[in-house]
Amino acid sequence: MIIARTKEELNRYLKLVRTAKKTIGFVPTMGALHKGHLSLIKCSNAENNFTLVSIFVNPAQFNNPDDLNKYPRNETVDLDLLTSESCDIVFIPEVDEMYPEEDKRIFDFNGIDEVMEGKFRKGHFNGVAQIVSKLFEIVRPNKAYFGRKDFQQVAIINYLNKNYLPELGIDIVSCNIIREDDGLAMSSRNQLLSVSERQSAALISQTLKKYARNFSEYSVEELRNKITDEINLDKNLEVEYIDIVDDENLQTVSEIISGKTTICAAVYDGTVRLIDNIAIS
Ligand code: PAF
């Protein structure tokens, strides 16, 4: 596996790949890799000749400096995992390499950035768009892979790709959420949970699943309240939001339509903020 730390190094390798007419699959990450990331790499390997993973903890998408400082980082373990997953190139730039000067671009997402994560993490999606657009322009992959745990992020990336970067012709592939045996959605942040918080964390997906199954017994408001109350019963957990949204425009629905509605959650488990979602089918 090739390790590139600068755009120049990366471009040198990518030139060879493009000359050989190989297709490039791209998996952008912030490191602290887990089985969710590895499933994206597997998908990319199956659908492309060549897989490139980036590891970059992007300061622009953190609205809370403490969250940025605490974000787990473990390059040595990540490199071992990438080698065993047959990743071809990993790009690990420093902050100055990606932001040689301040990025002042402001993206307009037609409101899909204003709900849920966007409401509670001001500027988060603008920061995601800044880094993903830079990475897309450098890598120019055929396909890019994102996990559906970040349901709203996938919608933002699709919007960015379609409306701001159409000339790159990238296919965005969203992949299933990978879960632990007890249902907890895999996330780099899970590493930050204490033993007791880790036990509590399973209740988030279990509650979402239970109410997604029985959605027809309740109004949207009742459903939201039931899920919130049940999760909040656990001493470690505190719901930040439960939203029940339309899959297309991400706005709160007044009526649930199976196949077109998703229940989304952000929950504090101690000081660790976890997100999850479940499609109503
Ligand atoms: O999902 C993530 O890990 C990040 O938001 C991403 C897409 C790598 C951008 O920094």
mmCIF file of C-alpha atoms and ligand atoms in Angstrom:
data_model
loop_
_atom_site.group_PDB
_atom_site.id
_atom_site.type_symbol
_atom_site.label_atom_id
_atom_site.label_comp_id
_atom_site.label_asym_id
_atom_site.label_seq_id
_atom_site.Cartn_x
_atom_site.Cartn_y
_atom_site.Cartn_z
ATOM 1 C CA MET A 1 0.000 0.000 0.000
ATOM 2 C CA ILE A 2 1.250 3.427 -0.940
ATOM 3 C CA ILE A 3 1.146 6.190 1.678
ATOM 4 C CA ALA A 4 0.886 9.747 0.294
ATOM 5 C CA ARG A 5 1.056 12.724 2.652
ATOM 6 C CA THR A 6 1.025 15.568 0.135
ATOM 7 C CA LYS A 7 -1.203 16.415 -2.836
ATOM 8 C CA GLU A 8 1.883 16.344 -5.045
ATOM 9 C CA GLU A 9 2.817 12.787 -4.007
ATOM 10 C CA LEU A 10 -0.772 11.654 -4.407
ATOM 11 C CA ASN A 11 -1.046 13.228 -7.867
ATOM 12 C CA ARG A 12 2.092 11.434 -8.993
ATOM 13 C CA TYR A 13 0.528 8.056 -8.181
ATOM 14 C CA LEU A 14 -2.908 8.974 -9.484
ATOM 15 C CA LYS A 15 -1.415 9.999 -12.823
ATOM 16 C CA LEU A 16 -0.079 6.465 -13.260
ATOM 17 C CA VAL A 17 -3.450 4.961 -12.282
ATOM 18 C CA ARG A 18 -5.328 7.179 -14.755
ATOM 19 C CA THR A 19 -2.826 6.475 -17.550
ATOM 20 C CA ALA A 20 -3.404 2.756 -16.976
ATOM 21 C CA LYS A 21 -7.168 3.511 -17.380
ATOM 22 C CA LYS A 22 -7.977 1.988 -13.983
ATOM 23 C CA THR A 23 -11.183 2.979 -12.231
ATOM 24 C CA ILE A 24 -10.762 4.655 -8.844
ATOM 25 C CA GLY A 25 -12.987 4.061 -5.827
ATOM 26 C CA PHE A 26 -12.590 6.602 -3.033
ATOM 27 C CA VAL A 27 -13.384 6.189 0.672
ATOM 28 C CA PRO A 28 -12.938 9.475 2.595
ATOM 29 C CA THR A 29 -12.531 8.954 6.354
ATOM 30 C CA MET A 30 -11.368 10.693 9.510
ATOM 31 C CA GLY A 31 -9.464 7.573 10.614
ATOM 32 C CA ALA A 32 -10.060 5.524 13.787
ATOM 33 C CA LEU A 33 -11.224 2.925 11.306
ATOM 34 C CA HIS A 34 -13.789 0.272 12.194
ATOM 35 C CA LYS A 35 -15.766 -2.426 10.393
ATOM 36 C CA GLY A 36 -18.111 0.196 8.927
ATOM 37 C CA HIS A 37 -15.184 1.802 7.066
ATOM 38 C CA LEU A 38 -13.842 -1.614 6.085
ATOM 39 C CA SER A 39 -17.204 -2.491 4.514
ATOM 40 C CA LEU A 40 -16.932 0.666 2.348
ATOM 41 C CA ILE A 41 -13.433 -0.401 1.270
ATOM 42 C CA LYS A 42 -14.712 -3.902 0.435
ATOM 43 C CA CYS A 43 -17.460 -2.338 -1.711
ATOM 44 C CA SER A 44 -14.951 -0.096 -3.454
ATOM 45 C CA ASN A 45 -12.563 -2.999 -4.105
ATOM 46 C CA ALA A 46 -15.422 -5.024 -5.604
ATOM 47 C CA GLU A 47 -16.520 -2.225 -7.948
ATOM 48 C CA ASN A 48 -13.226 -0.578 -8.976
ATOM 49 C CA ASN A 49 -9.709 -1.484 -10.085
ATOM 50 C CA PHE A 50 -8.185 0.725 -7.460
ATOM 51 C CA THR A 51 -9.149 1.934 -3.956
ATOM 52 C CA LEU A 52 -7.949 5.128 -2.330
ATOM 53 C CA VAL A 53 -8.719 5.932 1.318
ATOM 54 C CA SER A 54 -8.114 9.350 2.875
ATOM 55 C CA ILE A 55 -7.553 9.882 6.591
ATOM 56 C CA PHE A 56 -8.008 13.487 7.651
ATOM 57 C CA VAL A 57 -9.622 14.818 10.823
ATOM 58 C CA ASN A 58 -11.151 17.921 9.281
ATOM 59 C CA PRO A 59 -11.141 20.860 11.730
ATOM 60 C CA ALA A 60 -13.621 22.811 9.568
ATOM 61 C CA GLN A 61 -16.463 20.411 10.361
ATOM 62 C CA PHE A 62 -16.095 20.533 14.178
ATOM 63 C CA ASN A 63 -18.125 23.269 15.817
ATOM 64 C CA ASN A 64 -16.768 22.279 19.229
ATOM 65 C CA PRO A 65 -12.955 22.440 19.817
ATOM 66 C CA ASP A 66 -13.219 19.884 22.628
ATOM 67 C CA ASP A 67 -14.879 17.391 20.271
ATOM 68 C CA LEU A 68 -12.052 17.950 17.748
ATOM 69 C CA ASN A 69 -9.366 17.406 20.404
ATOM 70 C CA LYS A 70 -11.032 14.264 21.726
ATOM 71 C CA TYR A 71 -11.657 12.746 18.273
ATOM 72 C CA PRO A 72 -9.886 9.328 18.302
ATOM 73 C CA ARG A 73 -6.717 9.052 16.199
ATOM 74 C CA ASN A 74 -4.626 5.932 15.675
ATOM 75 C CA GLU A 75 -2.644 5.959 12.470
ATOM 76 C CA THR A 76 -0.630 2.785 13.148
ATOM 77 C CA VAL A 77 -3.706 0.622 13.707
ATOM 78 C CA ASP A 78 -5.460 2.286 10.731
ATOM 79 C CA LEU A 79 -2.547 1.507 8.406
ATOM 80 C CA ASP A 80 -2.560 -2.162 9.466
ATOM 81 C CA LEU A 81 -6.298 -2.415 8.848
ATOM 82 C CA LEU A 82 -5.988 -0.754 5.429
ATOM 83 C CA THR A 83 -3.176 -3.095 4.418
ATOM 84 C CA SER A 84 -5.225 -6.143 5.403
ATOM 85 C CA GLU A 85 -8.227 -4.790 3.435
ATOM 86 C CA SER A 86 -6.074 -4.387 0.272
ATOM 87 C CA CYS A 87 -6.375 -0.622 0.064
ATOM 88 C CA ASP A 88 -4.080 0.613 -2.750
ATOM 89 C CA ILE A 89 -3.271 4.159 -1.614
ATOM 90 C CA VAL A 90 -3.905 6.016 1.620
ATOM 91 C CA PHE A 91 -3.770 9.816 1.605
ATOM 92 C CA ILE A 92 -2.919 11.290 5.042
ATOM 93 C CA PRO A 93 -2.434 15.044 4.701
ATOM 94 C CA GLU A 94 -1.695 17.564 7.476
ATOM 95 C CA VAL A 95 -4.111 20.444 8.065
ATOM 96 C CA ASP A 96 -1.858 22.958 6.215
ATOM 97 C CA GLU A 97 -1.792 20.718 3.172
ATOM 98 C CA MET A 98 -5.591 20.788 2.860
ATOM 99 C CA TYR A 99 -6.092 24.362 4.094
ATOM 100 C CA PRO A 100 -3.014 26.363 2.970
ATOM 101 C CA GLU A 101 -5.294 29.357 3.384
ATOM 102 C CA GLU A 102 -8.673 29.827 5.063
ATOM 103 C CA ASP A 103 -11.502 28.311 3.018
ATOM 104 C CA LYS A 104 -14.183 31.001 2.877
ATOM 105 C CA ARG A 105 -16.592 29.163 0.618
ATOM 106 C CA ILE A 106 -20.184 29.016 1.837
ATOM 107 C CA PHE A 107 -22.354 26.330 0.269
ATOM 108 C CA ASP A 108 -26.103 26.565 -0.192
ATOM 109 C CA PHE A 109 -27.854 23.243 0.359
ATOM 110 C CA ASN A 110 -31.397 24.430 -0.155
ATOM 111 C CA GLY A 111 -32.332 23.854 3.499
ATOM 112 C CA ILE A 112 -31.279 20.217 3.902
ATOM 113 C CA ASP A 113 -28.357 21.419 6.053
ATOM 114 C CA GLU A 114 -30.605 23.361 8.431
ATOM 115 C CA VAL A 115 -32.355 20.455 10.160
ATOM 116 C CA MET A 116 -31.098 17.787 12.594
ATOM 117 C CA GLU A 117 -27.244 17.751 12.602
ATOM 118 C CA GLY A 118 -27.177 21.147 10.884
ATOM 119 C CA LYS A 119 -29.368 22.665 13.584
ATOM 120 C CA PHE A 120 -27.262 21.350 16.474
ATOM 121 C CA ARG A 121 -23.808 21.535 14.847
ATOM 122 C CA LYS A 122 -23.688 24.964 13.208
ATOM 123 C CA GLY A 123 -21.402 25.090 10.186
ATOM 124 C CA HIS A 124 -20.755 21.331 10.313
ATOM 125 C CA PHE A 125 -21.987 20.561 6.803
ATOM 126 C CA ASN A 126 -20.275 23.599 5.287
ATOM 127 C CA GLY A 127 -17.022 22.182 6.711
ATOM 128 C CA VAL A 128 -17.834 18.717 5.350
ATOM 129 C CA ALA A 129 -18.533 20.235 1.914
ATOM 130 C CA GLN A 130 -15.262 22.206 1.992
ATOM 131 C CA ILE A 131 -13.133 19.137 2.611
ATOM 132 C CA VAL A 132 -15.099 16.688 0.453
ATOM 133 C CA SER A 133 -15.062 19.069 -2.534
ATOM 134 C CA LYS A 134 -11.288 19.571 -2.136
ATOM 135 C CA LEU A 135 -10.742 15.794 -1.899
ATOM 136 C CA PHE A 136 -13.048 15.067 -4.855
ATOM 137 C CA GLU A 137 -11.165 17.619 -6.978
ATOM 138 C CA ILE A 138 -7.790 16.105 -6.080
ATOM 139 C CA VAL A 139 -8.754 12.413 -6.343
ATOM 140 C CA ARG A 140 -11.354 12.669 -9.160
ATOM 141 C CA PRO A 141 -12.642 9.154 -8.399
ATOM 142 C CA ASN A 142 -15.162 7.236 -10.485
ATOM 143 C CA LYS A 143 -17.098 6.336 -7.336
ATOM 144 C CA ALA A 144 -17.055 7.582 -3.729
ATOM 145 C CA TYR A 145 -18.379 5.575 -0.783
ATOM 146 C CA PHE A 146 -20.193 6.835 2.324
ATOM 147 C CA GLY A 147 -21.941 5.039 5.194
ATOM 148 C CA ARG A 148 -25.672 5.505 5.717
ATOM 149 C CA LYS A 149 -25.188 5.974 9.465
ATOM 150 C CA ASP A 150 -24.494 9.577 8.470
ATOM 151 C CA PHE A 151 -27.885 9.768 6.753
ATOM 152 C CA GLN A 152 -27.938 13.573 6.434
ATOM 153 C CA GLN A 153 -24.286 13.699 5.351
ATOM 154 C CA VAL A 154 -25.095 11.345 2.448
ATOM 155 C CA ALA A 155 -27.880 13.727 1.336
ATOM 156 C CA ILE A 156 -25.488 16.703 1.594
ATOM 157 C CA ILE A 157 -22.759 14.916 -0.398
ATOM 158 C CA ASN A 158 -25.258 13.950 -3.102
ATOM 159 C CA TYR A 159 -26.424 17.567 -3.302
ATOM 160 C CA LEU A 160 -22.827 18.863 -3.385
ATOM 161 C CA ASN A 161 -21.840 16.402 -6.082
ATOM 162 C CA LYS A 162 -24.876 17.125 -8.263
ATOM 163 C CA ASN A 163 -25.031 20.899 -7.876
ATOM 164 C CA TYR A 164 -21.432 22.028 -7.296
ATOM 165 C CA LEU A 165 -19.231 19.359 -8.916
ATOM 166 C CA PRO A 166 -21.204 17.888 -11.842
ATOM 167 C CA GLU A 167 -18.185 18.111 -14.170
ATOM 168 C CA LEU A 168 -16.333 15.498 -12.079
ATOM 169 C CA GLY A 169 -18.951 12.827 -12.930
ATOM 170 C CA ILE A 170 -18.558 10.991 -9.599
ATOM 171 C CA ASP A 171 -21.063 8.284 -8.590
ATOM 172 C CA ILE A 172 -21.910 8.496 -4.890
ATOM 173 C CA VAL A 173 -22.510 5.089 -3.338
ATOM 174 C CA SER A 174 -24.191 4.912 0.062
ATOM 175 C CA CYS A 175 -23.623 1.694 1.984
ATOM 176 C CA ASN A 176 -25.588 -0.030 4.745
ATOM 177 C CA ILE A 177 -24.987 0.742 8.399
ATOM 178 C CA ILE A 178 -22.728 -1.871 9.999
ATOM 179 C CA ARG A 179 -23.802 -2.738 13.539
ATOM 180 C CA GLU A 180 -22.338 -4.478 16.577
ATOM 181 C CA ASP A 181 -24.105 -7.694 17.708
ATOM 182 C CA ASP A 182 -26.335 -5.723 20.096
ATOM 183 C CA GLY A 183 -27.356 -3.281 17.332
ATOM 184 C CA LEU A 184 -25.082 -0.312 18.119
ATOM 185 C CA ALA A 185 -24.128 1.418 14.854
ATOM 186 C CA MET A 186 -20.363 1.261 14.360
ATOM 187 C CA SER A 187 -18.701 4.632 14.832
ATOM 188 C CA SER A 188 -15.204 5.884 15.631
ATOM 189 C CA ARG A 189 -16.746 7.644 18.630
ATOM 190 C CA ASN A 190 -17.748 4.283 20.207
ATOM 191 C CA GLN A 191 -14.105 3.943 21.306
ATOM 192 C CA LEU A 192 -14.671 6.881 23.672
ATOM 193 C CA LEU A 193 -17.455 5.142 25.640
ATOM 194 C CA SER A 194 -16.877 3.748 29.145
ATOM 195 C CA VAL A 195 -18.005 0.179 29.845
ATOM 196 C CA SER A 196 -21.299 1.341 31.329
ATOM 197 C CA GLU A 197 -21.889 3.880 28.507
ATOM 198 C CA ARG A 198 -21.176 1.173 25.945
ATOM 199 C CA GLN A 199 -23.913 -0.981 27.512
ATOM 200 C CA SER A 200 -26.365 1.910 27.436
ATOM 201 C CA ALA A 201 -25.527 2.746 23.802
ATOM 202 C CA ALA A 202 -27.269 -0.398 22.525
ATOM 203 C CA LEU A 203 -30.598 0.990 23.714
ATOM 204 C CA ILE A 204 -30.519 3.671 20.988
ATOM 205 C CA SER A 205 -30.755 1.320 18.006
ATOM 206 C CA GLN A 206 -32.962 -1.142 19.905
ATOM 207 C CA THR A 207 -35.520 1.591 20.617
ATOM 208 C CA LEU A 208 -35.422 2.940 17.058
ATOM 209 C CA LYS A 209 -35.918 -0.561 15.701
ATOM 210 C CA LYS A 210 -38.815 -1.341 18.022
ATOM 211 C CA TYR A 211 -40.750 1.820 17.104
ATOM 212 C CA ALA A 212 -39.904 1.610 13.396
ATOM 213 C CA ARG A 213 -41.562 -1.822 13.483
ATOM 214 C CA ASN A 214 -44.677 -0.552 15.308
ATOM 215 C CA PHE A 215 -44.872 2.892 13.684
ATOM 216 C CA SER A 216 -48.485 2.475 12.511
ATOM 217 C CA GLU A 217 -49.764 2.439 16.134
ATOM 218 C CA TYR A 218 -48.736 6.071 16.726
ATOM 219 C CA SER A 219 -48.878 9.594 15.335
ATOM 220 C CA VAL A 220 -45.529 11.145 14.346
ATOM 221 C CA GLU A 221 -45.524 13.233 17.534
ATOM 222 C CA GLU A 222 -46.342 10.224 19.745
ATOM 223 C CA LEU A 223 -43.644 8.189 18.072
ATOM 224 C CA ARG A 224 -41.074 10.910 18.665
ATOM 225 C CA ASN A 225 -42.077 11.292 22.317
ATOM 226 C CA LYS A 226 -42.145 7.541 22.993
ATOM 227 C CA ILE A 227 -38.650 7.045 21.537
ATOM 228 C CA THR A 228 -37.268 10.078 23.394
ATOM 229 C CA ASP A 229 -38.774 9.038 26.746
ATOM 230 C CA GLU A 230 -37.656 5.431 26.445
ATOM 231 C CA ILE A 231 -34.047 6.355 25.614
ATOM 232 C CA ASN A 232 -33.921 9.031 28.311
ATOM 233 C CA LEU A 233 -34.888 6.450 30.951
ATOM 234 C CA ASP A 234 -31.304 5.163 30.810
ATOM 235 C CA LYS A 235 -29.094 7.084 33.272
ATOM 236 C CA ASN A 236 -26.275 7.598 30.739
ATOM 237 C CA LEU A 237 -28.411 8.664 27.788
ATOM 238 C CA GLU A 238 -29.872 12.039 26.869
ATOM 239 C CA VAL A 239 -31.624 12.580 23.568
ATOM 240 C CA GLU A 240 -30.589 15.706 21.657
ATOM 241 C CA TYR A 241 -33.147 15.131 18.928
ATOM 242 C CA ILE A 242 -35.364 12.472 17.459
ATOM 243 C CA ASP A 243 -36.666 13.496 14.057
ATOM 244 C CA ILE A 244 -38.875 11.600 11.676
ATOM 245 C CA VAL A 245 -38.098 12.867 8.197
ATOM 246 C CA ASP A 246 -38.845 12.574 4.525
ATOM 247 C CA ASP A 247 -35.993 10.726 2.766
ATOM 248 C CA GLU A 248 -35.869 13.281 -0.069
ATOM 249 C CA ASN A 249 -36.077 16.718 1.564
ATOM 250 C CA LEU A 250 -35.153 15.731 5.153
ATOM 251 C CA GLN A 251 -38.026 17.779 6.579
ATOM 252 C CA THR A 252 -40.144 16.447 9.473
ATOM 253 C CA VAL A 253 -43.094 14.518 8.087
ATOM 254 C CA SER A 254 -46.700 14.914 9.148
ATOM 255 C CA GLU A 255 -47.482 11.380 8.051
ATOM 256 C CA ILE A 256 -45.200 8.353 7.851
ATOM 257 C CA ILE A 257 -44.966 6.676 4.443
ATOM 258 C CA SER A 258 -43.104 3.383 4.572
ATOM 259 C CA GLY A 259 -40.203 3.271 2.161
ATOM 260 C CA LYS A 260 -39.954 7.087 2.183
ATOM 261 C CA THR A 261 -39.427 7.996 5.847
ATOM 262 C CA THR A 262 -36.490 7.656 8.240
ATOM 263 C CA ILE A 263 -36.267 8.033 12.013
ATOM 264 C CA CYS A 264 -33.056 9.881 12.945
ATOM 265 C CA ALA A 265 -31.525 10.256 16.392
ATOM 266 C CA ALA A 266 -28.730 12.145 18.113
ATOM 267 C CA VAL A 267 -28.121 11.061 21.689
ATOM 268 C CA TYR A 268 -25.519 11.977 24.292
ATOM 269 C CA ASP A 269 -24.132 8.891 26.007
ATOM 270 C CA GLY A 270 -22.256 10.541 28.886
ATOM 271 C CA THR A 271 -20.259 13.169 26.990
ATOM 272 C CA VAL A 272 -20.082 11.188 23.735
ATOM 273 C CA ARG A 273 -22.526 12.239 21.032
ATOM 274 C CA LEU A 274 -23.858 9.321 18.974
ATOM 275 C CA ILE A 275 -26.111 9.379 15.905
ATOM 276 C CA ASP A 276 -28.172 6.622 14.329
ATOM 277 C CA ASN A 277 -31.143 6.205 12.022
ATOM 278 C CA ILE A 278 -33.556 3.582 10.807
ATOM 279 C CA ALA A 279 -35.555 3.572 7.599
ATOM 280 C CA ILE A 280 -39.252 2.775 8.012
ATOM 281 C CA SER A 281 -40.054 -0.074 5.647
HETATM 282 O O1 PAF B 1 -17.884 10.916 7.588
HETATM 283 C C1 PAF B 1 -16.733 11.333 7.813
HETATM 284 O O2 PAF B 1 -15.859 10.632 8.329
HETATM 285 C C2 PAF B 1 -16.378 12.763 7.430
HETATM 286 O O3 PAF B 1 -17.447 13.615 7.623
HETATM 287 C C3 PAF B 1 -15.814 12.893 5.991
HETATM 288 C C4 PAF B 1 -16.862 12.520 4.953
HETATM 289 C C5 PAF B 1 -14.585 12.006 5.839
HETATM 290 C C6 PAF B 1 -15.395 14.342 5.732
HETATM 291 O O4 PAF B 1 -14.426 14.772 6.635
#
